[in-house]
C-alpha cells in the first residue's frame, strides 16, 4: 500500500501566486486533515474532512481552501501565497469509528513550501 | 479545548542511558494520548497511544508511556537509548468530541551521544 501520498515534495512560490498541494490515500479512510509544521510550534491543524463532501476549519485556516470530492483525495489550495505560509505541510488520514478520536493517523512525507 | 505541553525542546542522552521525554496535557473530556516520532525529512509515525484500559502503554522500538490522570501527564520512556532513536518526538491529544483531530505539542528533539 502507498498509504498517504503528497505532491509535490518541494515548492517555491512567489508572493501572490496560487497553487494546490495534493494529498491522496489508498486506505479508504474517512477522516483526512492538513497540518502545517513550523519550528517550535509542533503541527497545527489547517482544515479537516470527515468524509467526501464534508470539510471544516481547523486552528489556522486563513489563506487556505480545501475540498473533498472523493474519499481518496484532499487537496489544499493556497489562493494567494504569502511569506507567512512558508512551512512544511503534512496531510494525514485515519479511519473513523462512531467516535473516531482514538484512531491512529497516517501521515504523508510532507511538502516543503517556501514563499518568497 | 485541548492543549499539550512538552517540557524541553531538546534532550541529549548518551547511548545506553534512560530516555525520558515529558508531556503534560489539558483536556476537559477524557483524552486519547499519542506519541509520534519524526525522522529527518519524513512524516510522523505512531510510536504508541493510550485510549482506555491499561495506563502503561508499550509501543514500538522499546518505548513506553504511562498515562497518569492525577498528574495530567503522559511521559515517554525507553530504558536504553540507541543511536537510531535520534529524532523529533511529538506528544498529541485528541478526544471523541469536536474536531476529533490531534492537537500536538511543540516537539522534543532527542539527541543520542555515542
mmCIF file with all atom_site columns, C-alpha atoms in Angstrom:
data_model
loop_
_atom_site.group_PDB
_atom_site.id
_atom_site.type_symbol
_atom_site.label_atom_id
_atom_site.label_alt_id
_atom_site.label_comp_id
_atom_site.label_asym_id
_atom_site.label_entity_id
_atom_site.label_seq_id
_atom_site.pdbx_PDB_ins_code
_atom_site.Cartn_x
_atom_site.Cartn_y
_atom_site.Cartn_z
_atom_site.occupancy
_atom_site.B_iso_or_equiv
_atom_site.pdbx_formal_charge
_atom_site.auth_seq_id
_atom_site.auth_comp_id
_atom_site.auth_asym_id
_atom_site.auth_atom_id
_atom_site.pdbx_PDB_model_num
ATOM 1   C CA . UNK A 1 1   ? 0.000   0.000  0.000  1.00 0.00 ? 1   UNK A CA 1
ATOM 2   C CA . UNK A 1 2   ? 1.172   3.507  -0.802 1.00 0.00 ? 2   UNK A CA 1
ATOM 3   C CA . UNK A 1 3   ? -0.517  4.947  2.304  1.00 0.00 ? 3   UNK A CA 1
ATOM 4   C CA . UNK A 1 4   ? -0.720  8.748  2.147  1.00 0.00 ? 4   UNK A CA 1
ATOM 5   C CA . UNK A 1 5   ? 0.937   10.377 -0.859 1.00 0.00 ? 5   UNK A CA 1
ATOM 6   C CA . UNK A 1 6   ? 1.689   14.079 -1.042 1.00 0.00 ? 6   UNK A CA 1
ATOM 7   C CA . UNK A 1 7   ? 2.871   16.010 -4.061 1.00 0.00 ? 7   UNK A CA 1
ATOM 8   C CA . UNK A 1 8   ? 4.996   17.973 -4.643 1.00 0.00 ? 8   UNK A CA 1
ATOM 9   C CA . UNK A 1 9   ? 7.731   17.366 -2.063 1.00 0.00 ? 9   UNK A CA 1
ATOM 10  C CA . UNK A 1 10  ? 9.239   20.824 -2.537 1.00 0.00 ? 10  UNK A CA 1
ATOM 11  C CA . UNK A 1 11  ? 7.834   24.054 -3.954 1.00 0.00 ? 11  UNK A CA 1
ATOM 12  C CA . UNK A 1 12  ? 8.947   27.668 -4.185 1.00 0.00 ? 12  UNK A CA 1
ATOM 13  C CA . UNK A 1 13  ? 6.271   30.273 -4.856 1.00 0.00 ? 13  UNK A CA 1
ATOM 14  C CA . UNK A 1 14  ? 6.328   33.984 -5.353 1.00 0.00 ? 14  UNK A CA 1
ATOM 15  C CA . UNK A 1 15  ? 4.097   36.131 -3.175 1.00 0.00 ? 15  UNK A CA 1
ATOM 16  C CA . UNK A 1 16  ? 0.619   36.259 -4.680 1.00 0.00 ? 16  UNK A CA 1
ATOM 17  C CA . UNK A 1 17  ? 0.881   33.059 -6.668 1.00 0.00 ? 17  UNK A CA 1
ATOM 18  C CA . UNK A 1 18  ? -1.597  30.264 -6.196 1.00 0.00 ? 18  UNK A CA 1
ATOM 19  C CA . UNK A 1 19  ? -1.040  26.544 -6.031 1.00 0.00 ? 19  UNK A CA 1
ATOM 20  C CA . UNK A 1 20  ? -2.585  23.284 -4.912 1.00 0.00 ? 20  UNK A CA 1
ATOM 21  C CA . UNK A 1 21  ? -0.924  20.753 -2.656 1.00 0.00 ? 21  UNK A CA 1
ATOM 22  C CA . UNK A 1 22  ? -2.134  17.277 -3.488 1.00 0.00 ? 22  UNK A CA 1
ATOM 23  C CA . UNK A 1 23  ? -2.909  14.529 -0.993 1.00 0.00 ? 23  UNK A CA 1
ATOM 24  C CA . UNK A 1 24  ? -4.183  11.056 -1.788 1.00 0.00 ? 24  UNK A CA 1
ATOM 25  C CA . UNK A 1 25  ? -4.715  7.996  0.394  1.00 0.00 ? 25  UNK A CA 1
ATOM 26  C CA . UNK A 1 26  ? -5.490  4.442  -0.643 1.00 0.00 ? 26  UNK A CA 1
ATOM 27  C CA . UNK A 1 27  ? -6.690  3.086  2.721  1.00 0.00 ? 27  UNK A CA 1
ATOM 28  C CA . UNK A 1 28  ? -10.348 4.090  2.312  1.00 0.00 ? 28  UNK A CA 1
ATOM 29  C CA . UNK A 1 29  ? -10.048 6.357  5.331  1.00 0.00 ? 29  UNK A CA 1
ATOM 30  C CA . UNK A 1 30  ? -12.924 8.687  6.066  1.00 0.00 ? 30  UNK A CA 1
ATOM 31  C CA . UNK A 1 31  ? -11.002 11.272 8.080  1.00 0.00 ? 31  UNK A CA 1
ATOM 32  C CA . UNK A 1 32  ? -8.372  13.422 6.381  1.00 0.00 ? 32  UNK A CA 1
ATOM 33  C CA . UNK A 1 33  ? -6.589  16.526 7.589  1.00 0.00 ? 33  UNK A CA 1
ATOM 34  C CA . UNK A 1 34  ? -3.932  19.076 6.728  1.00 0.00 ? 34  UNK A CA 1
ATOM 35  C CA . UNK A 1 35  ? -1.353  20.364 9.191  1.00 0.00 ? 35  UNK A CA 1
ATOM 36  C CA . UNK A 1 36  ? 1.432   22.865 8.932  1.00 0.00 ? 36  UNK A CA 1
ATOM 37  C CA . UNK A 1 37  ? 4.652   22.393 10.863 1.00 0.00 ? 37  UNK A CA 1
ATOM 38  C CA . UNK A 1 38  ? 6.667   25.387 11.965 1.00 0.00 ? 38  UNK A CA 1
ATOM 39  C CA . UNK A 1 39  ? 9.801   25.361 14.167 1.00 0.00 ? 39  UNK A CA 1
ATOM 40  C CA . UNK A 1 40  ? 8.967   25.306 17.861 1.00 0.00 ? 40  UNK A CA 1
ATOM 41  C CA . UNK A 1 41  ? 5.228   25.126 17.245 1.00 0.00 ? 41  UNK A CA 1
ATOM 42  C CA . UNK A 1 42  ? 4.566   21.483 16.535 1.00 0.00 ? 42  UNK A CA 1
ATOM 43  C CA . UNK A 1 43  ? 1.861   20.738 13.985 1.00 0.00 ? 43  UNK A CA 1
ATOM 44  C CA . UNK A 1 44  ? -1.214  22.919 13.700 1.00 0.00 ? 44  UNK A CA 1
ATOM 45  C CA . UNK A 1 45  ? -4.448  21.862 12.077 1.00 0.00 ? 45  UNK A CA 1
ATOM 46  C CA . UNK A 1 46  ? -5.443  23.841 8.974  1.00 0.00 ? 46  UNK A CA 1
ATOM 47  C CA . UNK A 1 47  ? -8.540  22.033 7.661  1.00 0.00 ? 47  UNK A CA 1
ATOM 48  C CA . UNK A 1 48  ? -10.058 18.612 8.034  1.00 0.00 ? 48  UNK A CA 1
ATOM 49  C CA . UNK A 1 49  ? -12.695 16.401 6.454  1.00 0.00 ? 49  UNK A CA 1
ATOM 50  C CA . UNK A 1 50  ? -14.807 13.632 7.956  1.00 0.00 ? 50  UNK A CA 1
ATOM 51  C CA . UNK A 1 51  ? -15.862 12.283 4.580  1.00 0.00 ? 51  UNK A CA 1
ATOM 52  C CA . UNK A 1 52  ? -16.469 13.121 0.930  1.00 0.00 ? 52  UNK A CA 1
ATOM 53  C CA . UNK A 1 53  ? -18.286 16.415 0.590  1.00 0.00 ? 53  UNK A CA 1
ATOM 54  C CA . UNK A 1 54  ? -17.676 17.454 4.208  1.00 0.00 ? 54  UNK A CA 1
ATOM 55  C CA . UNK A 1 55  ? -14.906 19.818 5.273  1.00 0.00 ? 55  UNK A CA 1
ATOM 56  C CA . UNK A 1 56  ? -14.334 22.128 8.206  1.00 0.00 ? 56  UNK A CA 1
ATOM 57  C CA . UNK A 1 57  ? -11.796 24.578 9.551  1.00 0.00 ? 57  UNK A CA 1
ATOM 58  C CA . UNK A 1 58  ? -9.023  23.810 11.988 1.00 0.00 ? 58  UNK A CA 1
ATOM 59  C CA . UNK A 1 59  ? -6.916  26.151 14.105 1.00 0.00 ? 59  UNK A CA 1
ATOM 60  C CA . UNK A 1 60  ? -5.214  28.101 11.296 1.00 0.00 ? 60  UNK A CA 1
ATOM 61  C CA . UNK A 1 61  ? -7.497  28.065 8.210  1.00 0.00 ? 61  UNK A CA 1
ATOM 62  C CA . UNK A 1 62  ? -6.929  31.601 6.902  1.00 0.00 ? 62  UNK A CA 1
ATOM 63  C CA . UNK A 1 63  ? -5.413  31.696 3.429  1.00 0.00 ? 63  UNK A CA 1
ATOM 64  C CA . UNK A 1 64  ? -6.234  28.066 2.652  1.00 0.00 ? 64  UNK A CA 1
ATOM 65  C CA . UNK A 1 65  ? -9.135  26.312 0.958  1.00 0.00 ? 65  UNK A CA 1
ATOM 66  C CA . UNK A 1 66  ? -9.949  22.619 0.747  1.00 0.00 ? 66  UNK A CA 1
ATOM 67  C CA . UNK A 1 67  ? -12.452 20.369 -0.957 1.00 0.00 ? 67  UNK A CA 1
ATOM 68  C CA . UNK A 1 68  ? -13.218 16.654 -0.695 1.00 0.00 ? 68  UNK A CA 1
ATOM 69  C CA . UNK A 1 69  ? -14.923 15.354 -3.813 1.00 0.00 ? 69  UNK A CA 1
ATOM 70  C CA . UNK A 1 70  ? -13.754 11.769 -3.314 1.00 0.00 ? 70  UNK A CA 1
ATOM 71  C CA . UNK A 1 71  ? -12.764 9.631  -0.337 1.00 0.00 ? 71  UNK A CA 1
ATOM 72  C CA . UNK A 1 72  ? -9.213  9.315  -1.667 1.00 0.00 ? 72  UNK A CA 1
ATOM 73  C CA . UNK A 1 73  ? -8.248  12.927 -2.370 1.00 0.00 ? 73  UNK A CA 1
ATOM 74  C CA . UNK A 1 74  ? -7.997  16.011 -0.182 1.00 0.00 ? 74  UNK A CA 1
ATOM 75  C CA . UNK A 1 75  ? -6.205  18.881 -1.943 1.00 0.00 ? 75  UNK A CA 1
ATOM 76  C CA . UNK A 1 76  ? -5.128  22.053 -0.149 1.00 0.00 ? 76  UNK A CA 1
ATOM 77  C CA . UNK A 1 77  ? -5.264  25.301 -2.120 1.00 0.00 ? 77  UNK A CA 1
ATOM 78  C CA . UNK A 1 78  ? -3.323  28.469 -1.480 1.00 0.00 ? 78  UNK A CA 1
ATOM 79  C CA . UNK A 1 79  ? -5.156  31.202 -3.367 1.00 0.00 ? 79  UNK A CA 1
ATOM 80  C CA . UNK A 1 80  ? -2.608  33.997 -2.913 1.00 0.00 ? 80  UNK A CA 1
ATOM 81  C CA . UNK A 1 81  ? 0.593   32.835 -1.277 1.00 0.00 ? 81  UNK A CA 1
ATOM 82  C CA . UNK A 1 82  ? 2.214   34.934 1.439  1.00 0.00 ? 82  UNK A CA 1
ATOM 83  C CA . UNK A 1 83  ? 5.645   34.602 3.096  1.00 0.00 ? 83  UNK A CA 1
ATOM 84  C CA . UNK A 1 84  ? 3.861   33.661 6.337  1.00 0.00 ? 84  UNK A CA 1
ATOM 85  C CA . UNK A 1 85  ? 2.746   30.467 4.614  1.00 0.00 ? 85  UNK A CA 1
ATOM 86  C CA . UNK A 1 86  ? 6.327   29.257 4.307  1.00 0.00 ? 86  UNK A CA 1
ATOM 87  C CA . UNK A 1 87  ? 6.160   25.969 6.181  1.00 0.00 ? 87  UNK A CA 1
ATOM 88  C CA . UNK A 1 88  ? 6.162   22.205 5.899  1.00 0.00 ? 88  UNK A CA 1
ATOM 89  C CA . UNK A 1 89  ? 2.710   20.838 5.176  1.00 0.00 ? 89  UNK A CA 1
ATOM 90  C CA . UNK A 1 90  ? 1.536   17.388 6.187  1.00 0.00 ? 90  UNK A CA 1
ATOM 91  C CA . UNK A 1 91  ? -1.546  15.548 5.118  1.00 0.00 ? 91  UNK A CA 1
ATOM 92  C CA . UNK A 1 92  ? -2.898  12.801 7.375  1.00 0.00 ? 92  UNK A CA 1
ATOM 93  C CA . UNK A 1 93  ? -5.687  10.268 7.230  1.00 0.00 ? 93  UNK A CA 1
ATOM 94  C CA . UNK A 1 94  ? -7.336  7.938  9.720  1.00 0.00 ? 94  UNK A CA 1
ATOM 95  C CA . UNK A 1 95  ? -10.168 5.502  9.858  1.00 0.00 ? 95  UNK A CA 1
ATOM 96  C CA . UNK A 1 96  ? -13.086 6.625  11.938 1.00 0.00 ? 96  UNK A CA 1
ATOM 97  C CA . UNK A 1 97  ? -15.401 4.597  14.048 1.00 0.00 ? 97  UNK A CA 1
ATOM 98  C CA . UNK A 1 98  ? -18.503 6.088  15.550 1.00 0.00 ? 98  UNK A CA 1
ATOM 99  C CA . UNK A 1 99  ? -16.349 8.344  17.688 1.00 0.00 ? 99  UNK A CA 1
ATOM 100 C CA . UNK A 1 100 ? -13.040 8.429  15.900 1.00 0.00 ? 100 UNK A CA 1
ATOM 101 C CA . UNK A 1 101 ? -10.772 10.337 18.233 1.00 0.00 ? 101 UNK A CA 1
ATOM 102 C CA . UNK A 1 102 ? -8.816  7.248  19.193 1.00 0.00 ? 102 UNK A CA 1
ATOM 103 C CA . UNK A 1 103 ? -7.701  6.269  15.732 1.00 0.00 ? 103 UNK A CA 1
ATOM 104 C CA . UNK A 1 104 ? -4.124  6.191  14.531 1.00 0.00 ? 104 UNK A CA 1
ATOM 105 C CA . UNK A 1 105 ? -3.281  8.860  11.944 1.00 0.00 ? 105 UNK A CA 1
ATOM 106 C CA . UNK A 1 106 ? -1.141  8.042  8.911  1.00 0.00 ? 106 UNK A CA 1
ATOM 107 C CA . UNK A 1 107 ? 0.973   10.913 7.637  1.00 0.00 ? 107 UNK A CA 1
ATOM 108 C CA . UNK A 1 108 ? 2.359   11.754 4.241  1.00 0.00 ? 108 UNK A CA 1
ATOM 109 C CA . UNK A 1 109 ? 6.018   12.639 3.711  1.00 0.00 ? 109 UNK A CA 1
ATOM 110 C CA . UNK A 1 110 ? 5.309   16.361 3.700  1.00 0.00 ? 110 UNK A CA 1
ATOM 111 C CA . UNK A 1 111 ? 5.558   19.271 1.267  1.00 0.00 ? 111 UNK A CA 1
ATOM 112 C CA . UNK A 1 112 ? 8.197   21.873 1.985  1.00 0.00 ? 112 UNK A CA 1
ATOM 113 C CA . UNK A 1 113 ? 6.838   25.208 0.729  1.00 0.00 ? 113 UNK A CA 1
ATOM 114 C CA . UNK A 1 114 ? 8.810   28.432 0.504  1.00 0.00 ? 114 UNK A CA 1
ATOM 115 C CA . UNK A 1 115 ? 7.095   31.691 -0.401 1.00 0.00 ? 115 UNK A CA 1
ATOM 116 C CA . UNK A 1 116 ? 9.445   34.476 -1.470 1.00 0.00 ? 116 UNK A CA 1
ATOM 117 C CA . UNK B 2 1   ? -10.303 22.884 24.437 1.00 0.00 ? 1   UNK B CA 1
ATOM 118 C CA . UNK B 2 2   ? -7.216  20.715 24.484 1.00 0.00 ? 2   UNK B CA 1
ATOM 119 C CA . UNK B 2 3   ? -3.537  21.523 24.761 1.00 0.00 ? 3   UNK B CA 1
ATOM 120 C CA . UNK B 2 4   ? -0.235  19.734 25.118 1.00 0.00 ? 4   UNK B CA 1
ATOM 121 C CA . UNK B 2 5   ? 2.955   20.932 26.759 1.00 0.00 ? 5   UNK B CA 1
ATOM 122 C CA . UNK B 2 6   ? 6.241   19.206 26.108 1.00 0.00 ? 6   UNK B CA 1
ATOM 123 C CA . UNK B 2 7   ? 8.950   20.191 28.562 1.00 0.00 ? 7   UNK B CA 1
ATOM 124 C CA . UNK B 2 8   ? 12.319  20.571 26.900 1.00 0.00 ? 8   UNK B CA 1
ATOM 125 C CA . UNK B 2 9   ? 12.636  21.309 23.206 1.00 0.00 ? 9   UNK B CA 1
ATOM 126 C CA . UNK B 2 10  ? 15.974  19.476 23.133 1.00 0.00 ? 10  UNK B CA 1
ATOM 127 C CA . UNK B 2 11  ? 17.057  16.460 25.162 1.00 0.00 ? 11  UNK B CA 1
ATOM 128 C CA . UNK B 2 12  ? 20.502  14.885 24.910 1.00 0.00 ? 12  UNK B CA 1
ATOM 129 C CA . UNK B 2 13  ? 21.371  11.468 26.333 1.00 0.00 ? 13  UNK B CA 1
ATOM 130 C CA . UNK B 2 14  ? 24.255  9.064  25.997 1.00 0.00 ? 14  UNK B CA 1
ATOM 131 C CA . UNK B 2 15  ? 23.829  5.816  24.144 1.00 0.00 ? 15  UNK B CA 1
ATOM 132 C CA . UNK B 2 16  ? 22.560  3.226  26.629 1.00 0.00 ? 16  UNK B CA 1
ATOM 133 C CA . UNK B 2 17  ? 21.121  5.803  29.015 1.00 0.00 ? 17  UNK B CA 1
ATOM 134 C CA . UNK B 2 18  ? 17.487  6.212  30.028 1.00 0.00 ? 18  UNK B CA 1
ATOM 135 C CA . UNK B 2 19  ? 15.320  8.316  27.738 1.00 0.00 ? 19  UNK B CA 1
ATOM 136 C CA . UNK B 2 20  ? 12.603  10.429 29.392 1.00 0.00 ? 20  UNK B CA 1
ATOM 137 C CA . UNK B 2 21  ? 10.531  12.835 27.325 1.00 0.00 ? 21  UNK B CA 1
ATOM 138 C CA . UNK B 2 22  ? 7.915   14.774 29.241 1.00 0.00 ? 22  UNK B CA 1
ATOM 139 C CA . UNK B 2 23  ? 4.374   15.520 28.143 1.00 0.00 ? 23  UNK B CA 1
ATOM 140 C CA . UNK B 2 24  ? 1.530   17.181 30.047 1.00 0.00 ? 24  UNK B CA 1
ATOM 141 C CA . UNK B 2 25  ? -1.907  17.675 28.601 1.00 0.00 ? 25  UNK B CA 1
ATOM 142 C CA . UNK B 2 26  ? -5.050  19.635 29.258 1.00 0.00 ? 26  UNK B CA 1
ATOM 143 C CA . UNK B 2 27  ? -8.440  18.330 28.242 1.00 0.00 ? 27  UNK B CA 1
ATOM 144 C CA . UNK B 2 28  ? -11.973 18.919 29.507 1.00 0.00 ? 28  UNK B CA 1
ATOM 145 C CA . UNK B 2 29  ? -13.071 15.473 28.308 1.00 0.00 ? 29  UNK B CA 1
ATOM 146 C CA . UNK B 2 30  ? -11.451 12.029 28.552 1.00 0.00 ? 30  UNK B CA 1
ATOM 147 C CA . UNK B 2 31  ? -8.360  12.251 26.371 1.00 0.00 ? 31  UNK B CA 1
ATOM 148 C CA . UNK B 2 32  ? -6.743  9.958  23.908 1.00 0.00 ? 32  UNK B CA 1
ATOM 149 C CA . UNK B 2 33  ? -2.972  10.401 24.027 1.00 0.00 ? 33  UNK B CA 1
ATOM 150 C CA . UNK B 2 34  ? -0.364  9.665  21.400 1.00 0.00 ? 34  UNK B CA 1
ATOM 151 C CA . UNK B 2 35  ? 3.368   9.826  20.852 1.00 0.00 ? 35  UNK B CA 1
ATOM 152 C CA . UNK B 2 36  ? 4.604   10.256 17.295 1.00 0.00 ? 36  UNK B CA 1
ATOM 153 C CA . UNK B 2 37  ? 8.192   10.228 16.049 1.00 0.00 ? 37  UNK B CA 1
ATOM 154 C CA . UNK B 2 38  ? 9.557   12.163 13.102 1.00 0.00 ? 38  UNK B CA 1
ATOM 155 C CA . UNK B 2 39  ? 12.856  11.247 11.493 1.00 0.00 ? 39  UNK B CA 1
ATOM 156 C CA . UNK B 2 40  ? 14.586  13.880 9.350  1.00 0.00 ? 40  UNK B CA 1
ATOM 157 C CA . UNK B 2 41  ? 12.689  14.816 6.197  1.00 0.00 ? 41  UNK B CA 1
ATOM 158 C CA . UNK B 2 42  ? 9.966   12.299 6.883  1.00 0.00 ? 42  UNK B CA 1
ATOM 159 C CA . UNK B 2 43  ? 6.377   12.277 8.038  1.00 0.00 ? 43  UNK B CA 1
ATOM 160 C CA . UNK B 2 44  ? 5.237   11.307 11.507 1.00 0.00 ? 44  UNK B CA 1
ATOM 161 C CA . UNK B 2 45  ? 4.960   7.705  12.643 1.00 0.00 ? 45  UNK B CA 1
ATOM 162 C CA . UNK B 2 46  ? 2.930   6.454  15.573 1.00 0.00 ? 46  UNK B CA 1
ATOM 163 C CA . UNK B 2 47  ? 5.022   5.181  18.494 1.00 0.00 ? 47  UNK B CA 1
ATOM 164 C CA . UNK B 2 48  ? 2.189   4.365  20.867 1.00 0.00 ? 48  UNK B CA 1
ATOM 165 C CA . UNK B 2 49  ? -1.225  5.509  22.013 1.00 0.00 ? 49  UNK B CA 1
ATOM 166 C CA . UNK B 2 50  ? -3.417  5.447  25.082 1.00 0.00 ? 50  UNK B CA 1
ATOM 167 C CA . UNK B 2 51  ? -7.155  5.171  24.575 1.00 0.00 ? 51  UNK B CA 1
ATOM 168 C CA . UNK B 2 52  ? -8.695  3.307  27.511 1.00 0.00 ? 52  UNK B CA 1
ATOM 169 C CA . UNK B 2 53  ? -7.722  0.496  29.853 1.00 0.00 ? 53  UNK B CA 1
ATOM 170 C CA . UNK B 2 54  ? -4.173  -0.171 30.976 1.00 0.00 ? 54  UNK B CA 1
ATOM 171 C CA . UNK B 2 55  ? -2.385  3.047  31.779 1.00 0.00 ? 55  UNK B CA 1
ATOM 172 C CA . UNK B 2 56  ? 1.075   1.731  30.898 1.00 0.00 ? 56  UNK B CA 1
ATOM 173 C CA . UNK B 2 57  ? 1.290   1.551  27.145 1.00 0.00 ? 57  UNK B CA 1
ATOM 174 C CA . UNK B 2 58  ? 4.052   -0.192 25.236 1.00 0.00 ? 58  UNK B CA 1
ATOM 175 C CA . UNK B 2 59  ? 4.982   0.914  21.759 1.00 0.00 ? 59  UNK B CA 1
ATOM 176 C CA . UNK B 2 60  ? 7.443   0.179  19.034 1.00 0.00 ? 60  UNK B CA 1
ATOM 177 C CA . UNK B 2 61  ? 11.235  0.284  19.333 1.00 0.00 ? 61  UNK B CA 1
ATOM 178 C CA . UNK B 2 62  ? 11.174  -0.339 23.097 1.00 0.00 ? 62  UNK B CA 1
ATOM 179 C CA . UNK B 2 63  ? 9.324   2.844  24.043 1.00 0.00 ? 63  UNK B CA 1
ATOM 180 C CA . UNK B 2 64  ? 6.575   3.012  26.605 1.00 0.00 ? 64  UNK B CA 1
ATOM 181 C CA . UNK B 2 65  ? 4.460   5.694  28.238 1.00 0.00 ? 65  UNK B CA 1
ATOM 182 C CA . UNK B 2 66  ? 2.280   5.871  31.325 1.00 0.00 ? 66  UNK B CA 1
ATOM 183 C CA . UNK B 2 67  ? -0.982  7.768  31.498 1.00 0.00 ? 67  UNK B CA 1
ATOM 184 C CA . UNK B 2 68  ? -1.307  9.488  34.882 1.00 0.00 ? 68  UNK B CA 1
ATOM 185 C CA . UNK B 2 69  ? -4.655  11.190 35.136 1.00 0.00 ? 69  UNK B CA 1
ATOM 186 C CA . UNK B 2 70  ? -3.916  12.818 38.507 1.00 0.00 ? 70  UNK B CA 1
ATOM 187 C CA . UNK B 2 71  ? -0.812  14.461 37.062 1.00 0.00 ? 71  UNK B CA 1
ATOM 188 C CA . UNK B 2 72  ? -2.275  15.016 33.564 1.00 0.00 ? 72  UNK B CA 1
ATOM 189 C CA . UNK B 2 73  ? 0.899   13.504 32.208 1.00 0.00 ? 73  UNK B CA 1
ATOM 190 C CA . UNK B 2 74  ? 1.903   11.022 29.525 1.00 0.00 ? 74  UNK B CA 1
ATOM 191 C CA . UNK B 2 75  ? 5.700   10.839 29.679 1.00 0.00 ? 75  UNK B CA 1
ATOM 192 C CA . UNK B 2 76  ? 7.613   8.720  27.163 1.00 0.00 ? 76  UNK B CA 1
ATOM 193 C CA . UNK B 2 77  ? 10.448  6.491  28.335 1.00 0.00 ? 77  UNK B CA 1
ATOM 194 C CA . UNK B 2 78  ? 12.935  3.985  26.993 1.00 0.00 ? 78  UNK B CA 1
ATOM 195 C CA . UNK B 2 79  ? 15.360  2.159  29.303 1.00 0.00 ? 79  UNK B CA 1
ATOM 196 C CA . UNK B 2 80  ? 18.357  2.278  26.978 1.00 0.00 ? 80  UNK B CA 1
ATOM 197 C CA . UNK B 2 81  ? 18.857  4.800  24.187 1.00 0.00 ? 81  UNK B CA 1
ATOM 198 C CA . UNK B 2 82  ? 20.140  3.749  20.795 1.00 0.00 ? 82  UNK B CA 1
ATOM 199 C CA . UNK B 2 83  ? 21.729  5.972  18.193 1.00 0.00 ? 83  UNK B CA 1
ATOM 200 C CA . UNK B 2 84  ? 18.797  5.255  15.884 1.00 0.00 ? 84  UNK B CA 1
ATOM 201 C CA . UNK B 2 85  ? 16.425  6.892  18.415 1.00 0.00 ? 85  UNK B CA 1
ATOM 202 C CA . UNK B 2 86  ? 17.685  10.340 17.460 1.00 0.00 ? 86  UNK B CA 1
ATOM 203 C CA . UNK B 2 87  ? 14.614  12.112 16.065 1.00 0.00 ? 87  UNK B CA 1
ATOM 204 C CA . UNK B 2 88  ? 11.921  14.586 16.989 1.00 0.00 ? 88  UNK B CA 1
ATOM 205 C CA . UNK B 2 89  ? 9.120   13.335 19.220 1.00 0.00 ? 89  UNK B CA 1
ATOM 206 C CA . UNK B 2 90  ? 5.639   14.782 19.406 1.00 0.00 ? 90  UNK B CA 1
ATOM 207 C CA . UNK B 2 91  ? 3.032   14.224 22.076 1.00 0.00 ? 91  UNK B CA 1
ATOM 208 C CA . UNK B 2 92  ? -0.565  14.701 20.932 1.00 0.00 ? 92  UNK B CA 1
ATOM 209 C CA . UNK B 2 93  ? -4.065  14.597 22.382 1.00 0.00 ? 93  UNK B CA 1
ATOM 210 C CA . UNK B 2 94  ? -7.469  14.054 20.846 1.00 0.00 ? 94  UNK B CA 1
ATOM 211 C CA . UNK B 2 95  ? -10.939 13.176 22.045 1.00 0.00 ? 95  UNK B CA 1
ATOM 212 C CA . UNK B 2 96  ? -14.318 11.971 20.856 1.00 0.00 ? 96  UNK B CA 1
ATOM 213 C CA . UNK B 2 97  ? -15.762 15.461 20.748 1.00 0.00 ? 97  UNK B CA 1
ATOM 214 C CA . UNK B 2 98  ? -15.296 18.395 18.452 1.00 0.00 ? 98  UNK B CA 1
ATOM 215 C CA . UNK B 2 99  ? -12.919 18.016 15.565 1.00 0.00 ? 99  UNK B CA 1
ATOM 216 C CA . UNK B 2 100 ? -11.529 14.671 16.720 1.00 0.00 ? 100 UNK B CA 1
ATOM 217 C CA . UNK B 2 101 ? -8.230  15.927 15.337 1.00 0.00 ? 101 UNK B CA 1
ATOM 218 C CA . UNK B 2 102 ? -4.857  15.687 17.001 1.00 0.00 ? 102 UNK B CA 1
ATOM 219 C CA . UNK B 2 103 ? -3.567  18.636 19.000 1.00 0.00 ? 103 UNK B CA 1
ATOM 220 C CA . UNK B 2 104 ? 0.217   18.469 19.093 1.00 0.00 ? 104 UNK B CA 1
ATOM 221 C CA . UNK B 2 105 ? 2.848   19.656 21.494 1.00 0.00 ? 105 UNK B CA 1
ATOM 222 C CA . UNK B 2 106 ? 5.758   21.696 20.181 1.00 0.00 ? 106 UNK B CA 1
ATOM 223 C CA . UNK B 2 107 ? 8.034   18.659 19.961 1.00 0.00 ? 107 UNK B CA 1
ATOM 224 C CA . UNK B 2 108 ? 11.223  17.456 21.641 1.00 0.00 ? 108 UNK B CA 1
ATOM 225 C CA . UNK B 2 109 ? 14.344  16.770 19.635 1.00 0.00 ? 109 UNK B CA 1
ATOM 226 C CA . UNK B 2 110 ? 16.235  13.814 21.066 1.00 0.00 ? 110 UNK B CA 1
ATOM 227 C CA . UNK B 2 111 ? 19.975  13.669 20.514 1.00 0.00 ? 111 UNK B CA 1
ATOM 228 C CA . UNK B 2 112 ? 21.873  10.480 21.351 1.00 0.00 ? 112 UNK B CA 1
ATOM 229 C CA . UNK B 2 113 ? 25.574  10.845 22.035 1.00 0.00 ? 113 UNK B CA 1
ATOM 230 C CA . UNK B 2 114 ? 27.953  7.920  21.372 1.00 0.00 ? 114 UNK B CA 1
#
